[in-house]
């Protein structure tokens, strides 16, 4: 999905640049609402793809953090269980 969103972002940005270059060539195109709408939509879609990429990255980081949490939790639980077996009262 990351590669797809990057390619989609590049396509939208290149489309916006092409529209901008055509408007430099012929300023009367700015009066055309379709050109303005397509440029705005391309920028909006680019921002959406960037947000999707960021959400995917945060999801990956959250899964990694959750995995680390359970590793630490299990290590602490295993250590406390082993030490309670050797404790005379059953706990420390």
PDB file of C-alpha atoms in Angstrom:
ATOM      1  CA  UNK A   1       0.000   0.000   0.000  1.00  0.00           C
ATOM      2  CA  UNK A   2       2.900   2.353   0.690  1.00  0.00           C
ATOM      3  CA  UNK A   3       4.253   2.047  -2.828  1.00  0.00           C
ATOM      4  CA  UNK A   4       0.770   2.562  -4.253  1.00  0.00           C
ATOM      5  CA  UNK A   5       0.235   5.748  -2.251  1.00  0.00           C
ATOM      6  CA  UNK A   6       3.662   7.085  -3.263  1.00  0.00           C
ATOM      7  CA  UNK A   7       2.984   6.433  -6.940  1.00  0.00           C
ATOM      8  CA  UNK A   8      -0.456   7.980  -6.608  1.00  0.00           C
ATOM      9  CA  UNK A   9       1.057  11.027  -4.919  1.00  0.00           C
ATOM     10  CA  UNK A  10       3.617  11.438  -7.702  1.00  0.00           C
ATOM     11  CA  UNK A  11       0.869  11.197 -10.320  1.00  0.00           C
ATOM     12  CA  UNK A  12      -1.234  13.860  -8.586  1.00  0.00           C
ATOM     13  CA  UNK A  13       1.696  16.235  -8.116  1.00  0.00           C
ATOM     14  CA  UNK A  14       2.801  15.832 -11.722  1.00  0.00           C
ATOM     15  CA  UNK A  15      -0.763  16.526 -12.845  1.00  0.00           C
ATOM     16  CA  UNK A  16      -0.860  19.702 -10.746  1.00  0.00           C
ATOM     17  CA  UNK A  17       2.504  20.808 -12.161  1.00  0.00           C
ATOM     18  CA  UNK A  18       1.300  20.191 -15.730  1.00  0.00           C
ATOM     19  CA  UNK A  19      -1.846  22.218 -15.127  1.00  0.00           C
ATOM     20  CA  UNK A  20       0.270  24.996 -13.623  1.00  0.00           C
ATOM     21  CA  UNK A  21       2.607  24.995 -16.626  1.00  0.00           C
ATOM     22  CA  UNK A  22      -0.325  25.112 -19.047  1.00  0.00           C
ATOM     23  CA  UNK A  23      -1.806  28.059 -17.153  1.00  0.00           C
ATOM     24  CA  UNK A  24       1.519  29.873 -17.428  1.00  0.00           C
ATOM     25  CA  UNK A  25       1.410  29.304 -21.163  1.00  0.00           C
ATOM     26  CA  UNK A  26      -2.207  30.426 -21.487  1.00  0.00           C
ATOM     27  CA  UNK A  27      -3.478  32.532 -18.538  1.00  0.00           C
ATOM     28  CA  UNK A  28      -7.042  32.350 -19.860  1.00  0.00           C
ATOM     29  CA  UNK A  29      -7.173  28.755 -18.623  1.00  0.00           C
ATOM     30  CA  UNK A  30      -7.456  30.090 -15.074  1.00  0.00           C
ATOM     31  CA  UNK A  31     -10.942  31.271 -15.952  1.00  0.00           C
ATOM     32  CA  UNK A  32     -11.906  27.684 -16.617  1.00  0.00           C
ATOM     33  CA  UNK A  33     -13.394  26.281 -13.413  1.00  0.00           C
ATOM     34  CA  UNK A  34     -12.616  22.706 -14.468  1.00  0.00           C
ATOM     35  CA  UNK A  35      -8.881  23.438 -14.411  1.00  0.00           C
ATOM     36  CA  UNK A  36      -9.088  25.019 -10.977  1.00  0.00           C
ATOM     37  CA  UNK A  37     -11.233  22.179  -9.666  1.00  0.00           C
ATOM     38  CA  UNK A  38      -8.904  19.500 -11.034  1.00  0.00           C
ATOM     39  CA  UNK A  39      -5.869  21.229  -9.528  1.00  0.00           C
ATOM     40  CA  UNK A  40      -7.536  21.505  -6.133  1.00  0.00           C
ATOM     41  CA  UNK A  41      -8.666  17.880  -6.296  1.00  0.00           C
ATOM     42  CA  UNK A  42      -5.187  16.690  -7.218  1.00  0.00           C
ATOM     43  CA  UNK A  43      -3.712  18.514  -4.217  1.00  0.00           C
ATOM     44  CA  UNK A  44      -6.450  17.145  -1.936  1.00  0.00           C
ATOM     45  CA  UNK A  45      -5.845  13.594  -3.141  1.00  0.00           C
ATOM     46  CA  UNK A  46      -2.116  14.053  -2.640  1.00  0.00           C
ATOM     47  CA  UNK A  47      -2.701  15.136   0.958  1.00  0.00           C
ATOM     48  CA  UNK A  48      -5.011  12.166   1.486  1.00  0.00           C
ATOM     49  CA  UNK A  49      -2.369   9.750   0.192  1.00  0.00           C
ATOM     50  CA  UNK A  50       0.197  11.335   2.507  1.00  0.00           C
ATOM     51  CA  UNK A  51      -2.190  10.891   5.425  1.00  0.00           C
ATOM     52  CA  UNK A  52      -2.756   7.252   4.489  1.00  0.00           C
ATOM     53  CA  UNK A  53       0.996   6.695   4.398  1.00  0.00           C
ATOM     54  CA  UNK A  54       1.375   8.353   7.802  1.00  0.00           C
ATOM     55  CA  UNK A  55      -1.448   6.281   9.294  1.00  0.00           C
ATOM     56  CA  UNK A  56       0.144   3.087   7.977  1.00  0.00           C
ATOM     57  CA  UNK A  57       3.466   4.104   9.543  1.00  0.00           C
ATOM     58  CA  UNK A  58       1.801   4.877  12.879  1.00  0.00           C
ATOM     59  CA  UNK A  59      -0.035   1.559  12.770  1.00  0.00           C
ATOM     60  CA  UNK A  60       3.262  -0.245  12.219  1.00  0.00           C
ATOM     61  CA  UNK A  61       4.848   1.652  15.116  1.00  0.00           C
ATOM     62  CA  UNK A  62       1.883   0.841  17.366  1.00  0.00           C
ATOM     63  CA  UNK A  63       2.143  -2.858  16.581  1.00  0.00           C
ATOM     64  CA  UNK A  64       5.870  -2.736  17.326  1.00  0.00           C
ATOM     65  CA  UNK A  65       5.220  -0.939  20.616  1.00  0.00           C
ATOM     66  CA  UNK A  66       2.569  -3.478  21.565  1.00  0.00           C
ATOM     67  CA  UNK A  67       4.965  -6.317  20.813  1.00  0.00           C
ATOM     68  CA  UNK A  68       7.648  -4.710  22.979  1.00  0.00           C
ATOM     69  CA  UNK A  69       5.140  -4.187  25.795  1.00  0.00           C
ATOM     70  CA  UNK A  70       4.154  -7.840  25.835  1.00  0.00           C
ATOM     71  CA  UNK A  71       7.803  -8.911  25.704  1.00  0.00           C
ATOM     72  CA  UNK A  72       8.579  -6.798  28.770  1.00  0.00           C
ATOM     73  CA  UNK A  73       5.397  -7.901  30.533  1.00  0.00           C
ATOM     74  CA  UNK A  74       6.166 -11.567  29.948  1.00  0.00           C
ATOM     75  CA  UNK A  75       9.763 -11.097  31.069  1.00  0.00           C
ATOM     76  CA  UNK A  76       8.633  -9.436  34.308  1.00  0.00           C
ATOM     77  CA  UNK A  77       5.941 -12.045  34.925  1.00  0.00           C
ATOM     78  CA  UNK A  78       8.368 -14.918  34.310  1.00  0.00           C
ATOM     79  CA  UNK A  79      10.949 -13.350  36.609  1.00  0.00           C
ATOM     80  CA  UNK A  80       8.446 -12.772  39.424  1.00  0.00           C
ATOM     81  CA  UNK A  81       7.099 -16.306  39.090  1.00  0.00           C
ATOM     82  CA  UNK A  82      10.597 -17.809  39.275  1.00  0.00           C
ATOM     83  CA  UNK A  83      11.567 -15.694  42.271  1.00  0.00           C
ATOM     84  CA  UNK A  84       8.349 -16.577  44.123  1.00  0.00           C
ATOM     85  CA  UNK A  85       9.174 -20.272  43.852  1.00  0.00           C
ATOM     86  CA  UNK A  86      12.417 -19.763  45.728  1.00  0.00           C
ATOM     87  CA  UNK A  87      11.019 -17.317  48.268  1.00  0.00           C
ATOM     88  CA  UNK A  88      10.208 -18.850  51.653  1.00  0.00           C
ATOM     89  CA  UNK A  89       6.827 -17.090  51.885  1.00  0.00           C
ATOM     90  CA  UNK A  90       5.921 -17.481  48.215  1.00  0.00           C
ATOM     91  CA  UNK A  91       6.319 -13.827  47.293  1.00  0.00           C
ATOM     92  CA  UNK A  92       8.902 -11.077  47.538  1.00  0.00           C
TER      93      UNK A  92
END
